[in-house]
Amino acid sequence: MATTTANQLAGKKQMIMRDRRMISLSDDTVMTKQIQATHAPDGRELEVKPILHVIEAILHHVSPGIDGVINGTHHEDVDARLDDKVALAGTEGIFDGLAYMIHKISCELSCKCLGGGDAHATTMAILNMISSYTWDAKVVLSLGAFAVHYGEFWLIAKLFATNPLAKSVAILKQLPDIIEHSNALKTRFDAINNLIKAMLDVTKCVVELRGLPGKYIPDDTPVMAIALAHIPTAVYWTIKSMVACSSLITSLLGMSYEVIGSTTETWELSSLAHKLSSIHGHLKTQLENCYLHIAEVHQAEYFQMLVYLFETTHFDNLKILKALIYNKDDLQPLEIGSSKTRVNVEVLRRKTVLLLISDLDLSLEELPVLTRIYQEAQSRPEFQYEIVWLPIVDRSQTLNEGHDQKFKQMQSSMPWHTLHHPSLLEPAVTKYIKEVWHFEKKMMLVVLDPQAKVVCPNALHMVWIWGNIAYPFTLFKEEQLWKEETWRLKLLVDDIDRSILEWIAEEKFICLYGGENIEWMRRFTTAARNVANAASIKLEMIYVGMKNSKERVRKINSTITMENLGHCLSDPTDVWYFWTRVESMLYSKIQHGKTIHNDKIMQEVTTILSFDGSDQGWALISRGTVEMARAKADTMLTSLTDYATWEGDAKQKGFITALNEYLQRIHTPGHCNKLILPGIAGGIPELVVCAECGRPMDKFFMYRCCID
C-alpha cells in the first residue's frame, strides 16, 4: 500500500512539473490552436443558466468545507431549502440527455487522476468529449461534473460520523476521517475553495458574455469579437482547474497522514486560482465594454424613438411623456416635491405641461419667483397647466451623497411635479434635451400642449415677463403679447414693487437708477431733488441695483436707506427679478427675429443692459405711460446740474421732452458700452450693435463661477 501511495505521489509531482511548463505556455499560439481544434459545434443550443443555478446550489452546500463539518454548520436550514427551490425552479426537462454526458466527464475527472495522469491531456480529452457544444455549455457541463464529484465527496464526509452507510462507503474508499485530520487538511481545502470560487467566477462571466443580446451586439462587433477570442482559453484553464481539484480530492483516498501534510498540491491550486483570477478580471473588463456598447446602441435607438415621437401627431401626450419621464410601469416616477406624494405619468394626460429643465445649481431667486407664479395659476381655473422638473445630472459623475442631498433639498421646495430621482432619466432623453432643445446650463421651460407638441422651445422668457398672462405659453401667444406692448415703465417694472405702480397711477415722475458708485449716487440724488423742487414736479427715486452683484447691492441698499437717498429694492429676489425680466425681453425678441434696428423695445432693453454692464451708474426718468429719458451716470448728472440751461424748454415743451433734447445736445461720440449676456437656450446673437451709435460691438468670452 505504501508503494502504491509513493508511486501516486511521484506521478503527481511529474504532473505538477508538466503543468508548470504548460502554464508558462498558456498564451502560446500552438496551445490556442490545440484548444480551438477541439471545437466542432453542431448547432445545438443548451440553456445553461438553470444548470448553473443547480451547480451553485451544490457548491453553496459544500462551501463551509472542513469548518462546516467540525463546527456543525453544514446542517440544512430554512434559507438553504428556499435557495434550493429557487435553483431547481424551471429545470424540468433541462437535464434530459445530459446526465450521461455529465457522468462521462465526472468519470474522466476522477479516474484519470487516480494514476497521476497528465492534467493537460485530461483537459483536452474532456474538451474533445464535449466538442459539439458551445463554449459556455462546455464549461457549465464540466463544472456540473466537478460539482457532482465534489458534492459526493462532501456528502460522505459530512455524514461520516452519523450515518452508517456513509461510514461504510468511507471505509471502502479509505477516506480519512476529516475531523481527525482537520488541521492538516484545512489549508488544502481552503485552497480548493478559493480555486472553486475562481472557477465559478470565470464560468459565470463566460455564460454572461454568451448570453448578451445579439440584436444589440452581434459576434462580429469589435468589442464582442475581442471578448469571444478569449473565451476558449478561459474555458481550457477553468476545466484544467477542475482536473487539478479532482486530482487532489482523489489523492486523499488511502493516503497516509504524512502524504496528507504535503503542501505541493496546495501551491499548485493557488497558482491556478491566481491564473483564473487574472482571466476573470480580463473577461470582466471585456464584458463591461460589451455592456457599454449595448447601452450606446440602446440609447441611440431610444434617441431615434424620441425624434420619431415628436415628429408624429398624437391623440394625447401620454406616450411622449412616458418616453421622456419613465418608459416602464413598475413604479410611480413622479413626485410632488413639497408633499412627497408619488404619482404616475397618467396625471398629466391631455394637460399643458411645462418641462422645467435644469441642473442642480438653480439660483436662490429662480424657484421662489416661479413658485409664486405657479401657485397663482393653481388658484385660478383659467390657467390649466402643470410643471414637471427634469433634473439634468452628469452621469459620468456618480450622484454622491452631497449631490443627492442637494437634489432632495431642491425637490422639497417645489410644489409641482418632479422626477422622483435623476437616475430615472434615460441618457437618450438627456441627449435629446441637449442636442434638440439646446439645453446647456441655464434653466429652461419647454412647453408641450395637450397632444405633446412642442409649442415653445423655451417659455421661461415670457413667464418672467408676463407670468400667467402668457398662458398657454405658445410662441403665437408670445408674439401676440408683444404686438400689444409698447416701451413703458409698467412693462419695465411690472409689479415687482407695488409702490412704483401707485406712483405711475398718481402720474408722478419716477427715476430708476443703478450702478455701484455711491459717490455719484449721492451727487445725483441731490441734484435730482434740487431740479424737482425748481421744476415743481413730484419725483420719486428708486435704486434697482445691478444684475450680478448681490453683496455690493446689499451694501449700497444699506447706505441709501441710512442716508435717505431714495427708495430701493430691498429684497435681493426683487433685484434679480428686475434684471432677469430685462434680459428675458431681449431673448424673447431675439427668439422672434427682432433687432434694435426694427424694434423700439429691443433697442431700449439693450441700452439698459449695456448701462448695467458699464463701470458707471445710469438713470431713467419717466412719467405716465410712454414719456421716458435715460442716460449714463455722468451724462445724466450733467444734464440735471445744467437744468437752468434748459429750464425754459422744460416749462414750454414738458420736462421729459426737454431733458431728452438736452441729453442729445451734450452727447459725445466717444463712449464705451459693455453688454454681458449669459449663454442660454436660444443662443447668443452673432451680431449685437451699440444702442447709442449703432456700430457692431466686439464679442468677447467671459467665464464666471459666481455672481459676486
XYZ file of C-alpha atoms in Angstrom:
708
model
C 0.000 0.000 0.000
C 2.844 2.362 0.867
C 4.479 1.608 -2.508
C 1.256 2.479 -4.327
C 0.973 5.750 -2.428
C 4.605 6.663 -3.190
C 4.068 5.922 -6.892
C 0.975 8.092 -6.881
C 2.921 10.916 -5.216
C 5.760 10.598 -7.716
C 3.244 10.691 -10.547
C 1.638 13.738 -9.057
C 4.963 15.555 -8.865
C 5.681 14.738 -12.506
C 2.228 16.020 -13.455
C 2.797 19.246 -11.489
C 6.107 19.842 -13.266
C 4.447 19.311 -16.631
C 1.594 21.619 -15.614
C 4.055 24.353 -14.637
C 5.571 24.164 -18.083
C 2.092 24.370 -19.592
C 1.252 27.438 -17.518
C 4.264 29.225 -18.973
C 2.983 28.340 -22.433
C -0.640 29.335 -21.743
C -0.669 32.123 -24.262
C 1.265 30.226 -26.870
C -0.279 30.139 -30.329
C 0.152 26.361 -30.590
C -1.758 25.923 -27.354
C -4.573 28.141 -28.578
C -4.796 26.227 -31.855
C -4.981 22.935 -29.979
C -7.868 24.244 -27.899
C -9.665 25.631 -30.962
C -9.187 22.316 -32.789
C -11.422 20.576 -30.231
C -14.329 22.895 -31.054
C -16.835 21.427 -33.521
C -20.310 22.745 -32.553
C -23.250 21.043 -34.256
C -25.690 23.919 -33.728
C -27.415 22.589 -30.627
C -28.493 25.217 -28.112
C -28.279 24.415 -24.417
C -29.985 26.517 -21.774
C -27.063 26.775 -19.394
C -28.307 29.218 -16.763
C -30.668 26.773 -14.962
C -27.846 24.202 -14.889
C -25.503 26.816 -13.442
C -28.053 27.629 -10.724
C -28.101 23.981 -9.631
C -24.294 23.884 -9.657
C -24.164 26.993 -7.481
C -26.614 25.355 -5.055
C -24.316 22.319 -4.761
C -21.223 24.421 -4.225
C -23.107 26.547 -1.706
C -23.843 23.460 0.382
C -20.212 22.302 0.364
C -18.711 25.779 0.802
C -18.345 25.514 4.625
C -15.948 22.596 3.943
C -13.933 21.411 6.898
C -15.126 24.258 9.122
C -18.713 23.198 8.485
C -18.000 19.568 9.356
C -16.056 20.461 12.501
C -18.432 23.206 13.729
C -21.625 21.506 12.610
C -22.629 24.456 10.374
C -23.300 22.108 7.487
C -26.784 21.259 8.753
C -29.616 22.397 6.497
C -31.622 25.477 7.406
C -34.771 27.142 6.077
C -32.840 29.652 3.924
C -30.829 26.868 2.304
C -34.005 24.967 1.445
C -35.527 28.108 -0.047
C -32.356 28.639 -2.107
C -32.682 25.067 -3.386
C -36.247 25.722 -4.504
C -35.112 28.798 -6.421
C -32.201 26.895 -8.006
C -34.380 23.956 -9.033
C -37.232 26.093 -10.355
C -37.587 25.821 -14.121
C -35.160 22.911 -14.517
C -37.801 20.455 -15.708
C -36.615 18.885 -18.943
C -33.337 20.830 -18.963
C -31.234 17.822 -17.935
C -32.823 15.355 -20.356
C -29.976 13.655 -22.189
C -27.299 15.498 -20.209
C -26.934 13.142 -17.236
C -24.874 10.688 -19.281
C -22.525 13.424 -20.548
C -22.083 14.840 -17.042
C -21.346 11.318 -15.760
C -18.754 10.752 -18.511
C -16.967 13.994 -17.653
C -17.111 13.139 -13.950
C -15.515 9.748 -14.643
C -12.796 11.430 -16.689
C -12.108 13.809 -13.807
C -11.894 11.083 -11.158
C -10.490 8.049 -12.993
C -7.693 9.745 -14.927
C -6.442 11.329 -11.718
C -6.016 8.002 -9.928
C -2.964 7.095 -11.928
C -1.380 10.529 -11.695
C -2.382 11.375 -15.255
C -1.388 14.432 -17.254
C -3.743 17.316 -16.358
C -3.355 18.884 -19.795
C -4.138 15.598 -21.532
C -7.190 15.079 -19.306
C -8.396 18.611 -20.035
C -8.004 18.097 -23.784
C -9.802 14.751 -23.529
C -12.759 16.451 -21.846
C -12.782 19.201 -24.489
C -12.841 16.575 -27.234
C -15.618 14.748 -25.401
C -17.830 17.868 -25.463
C -16.655 19.238 -28.805
C -20.184 19.566 -30.248
C -21.323 22.049 -27.564
C -20.875 25.834 -27.432
C -18.099 27.213 -25.210
C -20.452 28.298 -22.436
C -22.116 24.852 -22.478
C -18.695 23.165 -22.333
C -17.617 24.963 -19.183
C -21.017 24.605 -17.471
C -21.272 20.864 -18.182
C -17.710 20.359 -16.952
C -18.379 22.375 -13.811
C -21.519 20.313 -13.296
C -19.482 17.099 -13.488
C -16.977 18.503 -10.997
C -19.815 19.615 -8.679
C -21.179 16.049 -8.706
C -17.724 14.625 -7.896
C -17.003 17.170 -5.185
C -20.539 17.020 -3.812
C -20.395 13.243 -3.401
C -17.081 13.563 -1.555
C -18.504 16.031 0.961
C -21.766 14.160 1.271
C -19.844 11.169 2.632
C -17.513 13.374 4.710
C -20.386 15.253 6.340
C -22.367 12.091 7.154
C -19.299 10.055 8.212
C -19.913 10.333 11.937
C -23.723 9.935 11.966
C -24.731 7.753 9.025
C -23.678 4.043 8.951
C -23.965 3.871 5.170
C -21.709 6.901 4.723
C -19.198 5.477 7.199
C -19.111 2.123 5.364
C -18.570 3.796 1.988
C -15.836 5.983 3.504
C -14.063 2.889 4.869
C -14.108 1.193 1.455
C -12.807 4.376 -0.166
C -10.259 4.653 2.633
C -11.371 8.233 3.001
C -9.621 9.694 6.053
C -11.669 10.984 8.937
C -11.970 14.694 8.107
C -12.295 15.724 11.718
C -9.284 13.625 12.763
C -7.026 15.260 10.151
C -8.702 18.676 10.131
C -5.562 20.658 10.947
C -3.569 19.065 8.128
C -6.401 19.293 5.589
C -7.688 22.819 6.283
C -5.046 24.643 4.208
C -5.591 22.213 1.350
C -9.365 22.674 1.286
C -9.076 26.425 1.699
C -7.012 26.383 -1.494
C -9.671 24.227 -3.182
C -12.446 26.618 -2.101
C -10.511 29.621 -3.444
C -9.981 27.867 -6.747
C -13.646 26.820 -6.948
C -14.672 30.441 -6.437
C -12.337 31.483 -9.257
C -13.725 28.702 -11.499
C -17.280 29.795 -10.767
C -16.435 33.474 -11.438
C -14.951 32.673 -14.859
C -17.823 30.317 -15.728
C -20.462 32.913 -14.856
C -18.579 35.534 -16.857
C -18.420 33.241 -19.922
C -22.139 32.463 -19.607
C -22.942 36.168 -19.259
C -20.877 37.040 -22.332
C -22.521 34.362 -24.450
C -25.947 35.467 -23.188
C -25.625 39.060 -24.414
C -28.386 40.073 -26.861
C -27.221 39.573 -30.429
C -29.657 42.261 -31.541
C -27.511 44.917 -29.882
C -24.082 43.276 -30.083
C -23.515 40.725 -32.894
C -20.484 38.430 -32.650
C -18.607 40.437 -35.292
C -18.834 43.651 -33.261
C -15.205 44.575 -32.426
C -15.688 44.609 -28.628
C -17.599 41.327 -28.752
C -15.082 39.713 -31.098
C -12.260 40.577 -28.692
C -14.184 39.066 -25.770
C -15.086 35.895 -27.691
C -11.454 35.385 -28.710
C -10.503 34.956 -25.035
C -13.275 32.513 -24.116
C -11.644 29.256 -25.416
C -8.524 29.819 -23.319
C -10.655 30.782 -20.317
C -12.665 27.554 -20.689
C -9.480 25.491 -21.006
C -7.956 26.864 -17.784
C -11.244 26.539 -15.910
C -11.605 22.873 -16.850
C -7.940 22.273 -16.098
C -8.511 23.742 -12.641
C -11.365 21.261 -12.177
C -8.941 18.477 -13.104
C -6.442 19.742 -10.514
C -9.099 19.946 -7.780
C -10.438 16.484 -8.635
C -6.912 15.092 -8.640
C -6.261 16.421 -5.155
C -9.562 15.058 -3.833
C -8.901 11.650 -5.398
C -5.384 11.623 -3.992
C -6.843 11.708 -0.477
C -8.146 8.167 -0.900
C -5.907 5.870 1.086
C -3.253 8.495 1.692
C -1.178 8.392 4.837
C -1.060 11.291 7.272
C 2.415 12.215 6.000
C 1.172 12.478 2.408
C -1.847 14.479 3.533
C 0.535 17.022 5.048
C 2.194 17.763 1.665
C 1.929 21.397 0.516
C 2.995 20.922 -3.112
C -0.557 20.470 -4.398
C -1.754 23.452 -2.333
C 0.783 25.702 -4.057
C -0.351 24.407 -7.449
C -4.002 25.192 -6.695
C -3.057 28.687 -5.534
C -1.181 29.239 -8.815
C -4.229 28.147 -10.797
C -6.516 30.375 -8.692
C -4.243 33.321 -9.471
C -4.330 32.417 -13.162
C -8.140 32.205 -13.216
C -8.455 35.422 -11.246
C -6.400 37.187 -13.915
C -8.521 35.639 -16.683
C -11.719 36.660 -14.876
C -10.500 40.236 -14.490
C -9.777 40.447 -18.202
C -13.126 38.891 -19.169
C -14.904 41.233 -16.775
C -13.314 44.222 -18.493
C -14.391 42.907 -21.891
C -17.883 42.286 -20.536
C -18.104 45.866 -19.268
C -17.016 47.101 -22.707
C -19.757 44.991 -24.272
C -22.360 46.416 -21.914
C -21.191 49.930 -22.754
C -21.638 49.127 -26.448
C -25.112 47.690 -25.809
C -26.057 50.759 -23.801
C -24.856 53.032 -26.598
C -26.843 51.113 -29.218
C -29.909 51.021 -26.970
C -29.685 54.747 -26.234
C -29.201 55.512 -29.937
C -32.421 53.621 -30.638
C -34.124 55.426 -27.775
C -32.955 58.784 -29.148
C -34.335 57.984 -32.600
C -37.593 56.873 -30.994
C -37.866 60.291 -29.319
C -37.193 62.033 -32.623
C -39.923 59.960 -34.269
C -42.409 60.515 -31.448
C -42.006 64.293 -31.564
C -42.460 64.255 -35.339
C -45.696 62.275 -35.036
C -49.187 63.572 -34.237
C -50.706 62.055 -31.105
C -54.199 61.868 -29.613
C -52.847 62.775 -26.190
C -49.479 63.442 -24.543
C -49.099 60.217 -22.581
C -46.867 58.274 -24.980
C -44.315 61.073 -25.258
C -44.384 61.898 -21.554
C -43.737 58.257 -20.666
C -40.817 58.173 -23.109
C -39.378 61.347 -21.577
C -40.021 60.638 -17.908
C -40.060 56.869 -17.402
C -40.858 54.242 -20.022
C -41.817 51.430 -17.629
C -44.805 50.649 -15.436
C -43.016 49.230 -12.401
C -43.135 52.385 -10.278
C -44.582 55.876 -9.947
C -41.823 58.091 -11.392
C -43.226 61.479 -10.424
C -43.278 63.124 -7.037
C -44.880 66.356 -5.904
C -41.778 67.806 -4.299
C -43.206 69.723 -1.349
C -45.634 66.964 -0.273
C -43.549 63.906 -1.268
C -46.639 62.418 -2.936
C -45.767 59.800 -5.573
C -47.893 59.774 -8.732
C -47.871 58.201 -12.169
C -47.464 59.951 -15.510
C -51.207 59.492 -16.163
C -51.955 62.563 -14.011
C -50.554 64.691 -16.855
C -52.747 63.192 -19.572
C -54.074 65.814 -22.015
C -52.736 68.755 -19.990
C -50.411 71.562 -20.992
C -47.083 70.535 -19.497
C -44.135 72.834 -18.841
C -40.959 70.789 -18.620
C -38.676 72.586 -16.175
C -35.178 71.565 -17.255
C -32.159 72.448 -15.142
C -29.134 71.061 -13.348
C -28.778 71.105 -9.565
C -27.416 74.670 -9.480
C -30.588 76.740 -9.627
C -30.220 80.199 -8.120
C -31.908 81.068 -4.836
C -34.212 83.515 -6.635
C -35.485 81.422 -9.552
C -37.518 78.892 -7.582
C -39.366 81.347 -5.270
C -40.479 83.525 -8.194
C -41.575 80.550 -10.300
C -43.347 79.088 -7.261
C -45.296 82.302 -6.801
C -46.374 82.279 -10.453
C -47.314 78.585 -10.341
C -49.317 78.885 -7.118
C -51.227 81.836 -8.570
C -52.142 79.658 -11.557
C -53.318 76.834 -9.280
C -55.798 79.197 -7.633
C -57.302 80.354 -10.952
C -59.253 77.858 -13.111
C -58.445 79.633 -16.388
C -54.792 78.565 -16.152
C -54.676 74.805 -16.737
C -51.069 73.647 -16.825
C -48.609 71.529 -14.873
C -44.858 71.895 -14.320
C -42.563 68.850 -14.297
C -38.938 69.180 -13.201
C -36.451 67.079 -15.162
C -33.061 67.392 -13.383
C -30.083 67.018 -15.716
C -27.182 65.349 -13.924
C -23.873 64.325 -15.492
C -23.864 60.510 -15.324
C -20.095 60.396 -15.692
C -20.003 61.823 -12.179
C -21.715 59.478 -9.749
C -24.539 61.109 -7.817
C -22.816 61.106 -4.443
C -24.387 61.803 -1.077
C -23.798 65.543 -1.397
C -25.463 65.725 -4.810
C -28.313 63.523 -3.626
C -28.922 65.749 -0.623
C -28.847 68.841 -2.840
C -31.370 67.251 -5.206
C -33.724 66.343 -2.348
C -33.425 69.844 -0.867
C -34.344 71.446 -4.198
C -37.093 68.899 -4.780
C -38.693 69.583 -1.400
C -39.066 73.280 -2.270
C -41.016 72.578 -5.472
C -44.845 72.484 -5.293
C -45.089 70.952 -8.772
C -44.272 67.504 -10.159
C -40.646 66.417 -10.124
C -38.817 63.317 -11.279
C -38.512 61.039 -8.254
C -34.747 60.711 -8.835
C -32.356 61.947 -11.572
C -31.294 58.354 -12.328
C -34.739 57.676 -13.835
C -33.907 59.965 -16.749
C -32.612 57.922 -19.677
C -29.263 59.088 -21.153
C -31.011 59.335 -24.540
C -33.514 61.793 -23.050
C -30.683 63.912 -21.688
C -29.009 63.805 -25.101
C -32.253 64.845 -26.794
C -32.713 67.727 -24.367
C -29.182 68.956 -25.003
C -28.968 68.400 -28.764
C -32.522 69.161 -29.892
C -33.718 71.594 -27.227
C -30.217 73.086 -26.781
C -30.063 72.915 -23.001
C -26.637 73.913 -21.686
C -26.659 75.399 -18.213
C -29.447 77.911 -17.707
C -32.885 76.757 -16.619
C -35.469 76.467 -19.386
C -39.181 75.691 -19.780
C -40.168 73.547 -22.756
C -43.915 73.737 -23.336
C -45.889 70.703 -24.546
C -49.519 71.171 -25.494
C -52.147 68.515 -24.545
C -51.056 66.446 -27.573
C -47.363 66.735 -26.566
C -46.479 69.045 -29.433
C -43.653 71.459 -28.572
C -45.392 74.825 -28.812
C -42.494 76.792 -27.317
C -38.882 75.608 -27.041
C -38.319 77.863 -24.027
C -41.162 79.768 -22.388
C -39.060 80.941 -19.465
C -38.642 84.409 -21.002
C -42.365 85.031 -21.388
C -43.059 83.568 -17.926
C -40.637 86.051 -16.359
C -42.057 88.949 -18.406
C -45.811 88.326 -18.195
C -46.304 85.472 -15.718
C -49.580 83.594 -16.187
C -50.862 86.180 -18.640
C -48.684 84.331 -21.183
C -50.735 81.104 -20.795
C -50.809 78.747 -22.753
C -47.173 79.807 -23.302
C -47.032 79.263 -27.056
C -44.836 81.176 -29.476
C -48.019 82.526 -31.043
C -49.212 83.844 -27.668
C -45.799 85.458 -27.073
C -45.952 87.176 -30.442
C -49.473 88.464 -29.718
C -48.370 89.856 -26.356
C -45.500 91.746 -27.974
C -47.851 93.247 -30.558
C -49.888 94.703 -27.707
C -46.841 96.083 -25.837
C -45.119 99.457 -26.024
C -41.968 100.663 -24.309
C -43.233 101.988 -20.997
C -42.292 101.972 -17.351
C -45.062 99.485 -16.477
C -43.515 96.924 -18.855
C -40.088 97.507 -17.316
C -41.042 97.177 -13.652
C -44.258 95.102 -13.784
C -45.478 94.524 -10.213
C -42.049 93.958 -8.666
C -42.673 96.911 -6.331
C -46.277 97.970 -5.748
C -45.134 101.490 -4.832
C -43.978 102.115 -8.391
C -47.395 101.171 -9.763
C -49.000 103.605 -7.325
C -46.614 106.363 -8.428
C -47.470 105.670 -12.059
C -51.188 105.918 -11.259
C -50.548 109.225 -9.449
C -48.632 110.476 -12.527
C -45.533 111.203 -10.505
C -42.114 111.494 -12.102
C -40.239 108.285 -11.368
C -36.498 107.805 -11.541
C -34.896 104.367 -11.678
C -31.157 104.323 -11.222
C -28.386 101.761 -10.847
C -24.641 101.204 -10.686
C -22.179 100.825 -7.835
C -20.591 104.295 -7.499
C -22.069 105.521 -4.229
C -20.403 108.968 -4.564
C -22.138 109.516 -7.915
C -25.422 108.407 -6.335
C -25.056 110.995 -3.577
C -24.404 113.789 -6.111
C -27.079 112.549 -8.490
C -29.899 112.186 -5.931
C -29.084 115.632 -4.519
C -29.128 117.178 -7.999
C -32.374 115.364 -8.891
C -34.148 116.643 -5.795
C -32.939 120.208 -6.442
C -34.259 120.037 -10.020
C -37.585 118.574 -8.854
C -38.005 121.481 -6.454
C -37.021 124.014 -9.126
C -39.355 122.450 -11.705
C -42.153 121.940 -9.136
C -42.545 118.281 -10.018
C -43.211 115.274 -7.785
C -40.224 112.960 -8.149
C -39.735 109.511 -6.627
C -36.357 107.779 -6.931
C -35.670 104.063 -6.543
C -32.390 102.190 -6.772
C -32.778 98.931 -8.746
C -29.295 97.552 -8.123
C -27.104 95.647 -10.564
C -27.534 92.394 -12.438
C -24.733 90.320 -10.935
C -23.586 91.886 -7.679
C -25.688 90.736 -4.740
C -23.303 91.632 -1.955
C -22.440 95.069 -3.348
C -26.134 95.837 -3.912
C -26.879 94.842 -0.310
C -24.244 97.291 0.987
C -25.457 100.088 -1.318
C -29.069 99.497 -0.226
C -27.964 99.920 3.397
C -26.233 103.222 2.550
C -29.240 104.514 0.563
C -31.603 103.716 3.428
C -29.263 105.181 6.053
C -28.603 108.421 4.121
C -32.161 108.724 2.777
C -31.010 108.800 -0.840
C -34.355 107.429 -2.053
C -36.085 104.093 -2.203
C -34.514 100.781 -3.130
C -35.476 97.220 -3.956
C -34.553 95.817 -0.572
C -35.337 92.179 -1.373
C -32.481 90.574 -3.368
C -35.095 88.493 -5.207
C -36.744 91.697 -6.480
C -33.405 92.970 -7.789
C -32.788 89.632 -9.503
C -36.307 89.616 -10.953
C -35.975 93.143 -12.349
C -32.813 92.346 -14.273
C -33.966 88.868 -15.277
C -37.090 90.350 -16.851
C -34.976 92.890 -18.778
C -32.745 90.073 -20.085
C -35.808 87.978 -20.868
C -37.209 90.761 -23.021
C -34.007 90.770 -25.043
C -34.004 86.989 -25.570
C -37.702 86.898 -26.296
C -37.218 89.490 -29.021
C -34.234 87.579 -30.412
C -36.365 84.408 -30.471
C -38.817 86.271 -32.705
C -36.109 87.612 -35.012
C -36.156 91.226 -33.856
C -33.162 93.633 -33.855
C -32.551 97.090 -32.416
C -32.897 98.472 -35.950
C -36.525 97.411 -36.277
C -37.775 97.162 -32.698
C -38.005 100.043 -30.218
C -38.401 97.815 -27.140
C -35.338 95.771 -28.029
C -33.330 98.948 -28.538
C -34.270 100.280 -25.093
C -33.702 96.932 -23.362
C -30.272 96.608 -24.951
C -29.420 100.131 -23.832
C -30.317 99.452 -20.193
C -28.372 96.186 -20.201
C -25.340 97.968 -21.657
C -25.669 100.668 -18.974
C -25.554 97.969 -16.297
C -22.549 96.357 -17.980
C -20.503 99.561 -17.774
C -18.491 100.686 -14.770
C -20.630 103.825 -14.399
C -24.060 104.398 -12.986
C -27.162 105.203 -15.008
C -30.602 106.707 -14.589
C -34.010 106.588 -16.264
C -36.696 109.215 -15.610
C -40.287 108.595 -16.672
C -43.776 109.981 -16.277
C -47.045 108.408 -17.341
C -47.103 105.601 -19.880
C -44.605 106.483 -22.623
C -42.556 109.535 -21.612
C -39.046 108.397 -20.751
C -35.450 109.691 -20.727
C -32.340 107.645 -19.890
C -28.573 108.174 -19.883
C -25.368 107.011 -18.253
C -24.148 108.445 -14.973
C -22.110 111.493 -15.883
C -24.343 112.493 -18.784
C -27.495 112.385 -16.666
C -25.806 114.197 -13.758
C -24.523 116.933 -16.092
C -27.977 117.469 -17.599
C -29.514 117.906 -14.147
C -26.699 120.166 -12.970
C -27.298 122.292 -16.106
C -31.067 122.497 -15.502
C -31.023 126.300 -15.646
C -29.884 125.996 -19.274
C -32.981 124.091 -20.407
C -35.470 125.186 -17.751
C -37.367 127.328 -20.273
C -37.764 124.383 -22.637
C -38.970 122.250 -19.759
C -41.774 124.693 -18.954
C -42.697 125.082 -22.612
C -42.298 121.538 -24.019
C -42.549 119.420 -20.913
C -39.889 118.150 -18.522
C -39.134 114.761 -20.172
C -39.097 116.159 -23.716
C -36.738 118.983 -22.743
C -34.498 116.570 -20.812
C -34.225 114.267 -23.817
C -33.339 117.166 -26.126
C -30.626 118.372 -23.748
C -29.210 114.835 -23.378
C -28.916 114.674 -27.161
C -27.211 118.070 -27.222
C -24.466 117.128 -24.723
C -23.979 113.568 -26.007
C -20.399 112.951 -27.176
C -19.403 110.430 -29.879
C -16.787 108.851 -27.649
C -18.258 106.198 -25.364
C -17.670 102.680 -24.165
C -20.636 100.354 -23.726
C -20.394 96.791 -22.466
C -23.139 94.176 -22.768
C -22.847 90.925 -20.802
C -25.254 88.188 -21.893
C -25.463 84.773 -20.247
C -25.417 81.740 -22.529
C -28.902 80.230 -22.541
C -31.027 78.034 -24.745
C -31.856 80.027 -27.850
C -28.278 81.149 -28.303
C -26.343 84.376 -28.180
C -26.896 86.628 -31.213
C -23.969 86.636 -33.599
C -24.238 90.417 -34.090
C -25.060 92.979 -31.414
C -24.898 96.665 -32.282
C -24.378 99.512 -29.852
C -27.662 101.047 -28.726
C -26.111 104.527 -28.749
C -24.218 104.712 -32.050
C -25.446 101.664 -33.979
C -21.969 100.251 -34.634
C -21.377 96.463 -34.240
C -19.956 95.603 -30.815
C -16.914 93.359 -30.402
C -17.604 89.913 -28.969
C -15.582 88.530 -26.047
C -15.905 85.424 -23.904
C -16.304 85.636 -20.149
C -16.112 82.780 -17.631
C -17.693 83.380 -14.241
C -18.043 80.994 -11.309
C -20.279 83.174 -9.135
C -22.389 86.297 -9.311
C -20.440 88.492 -6.883
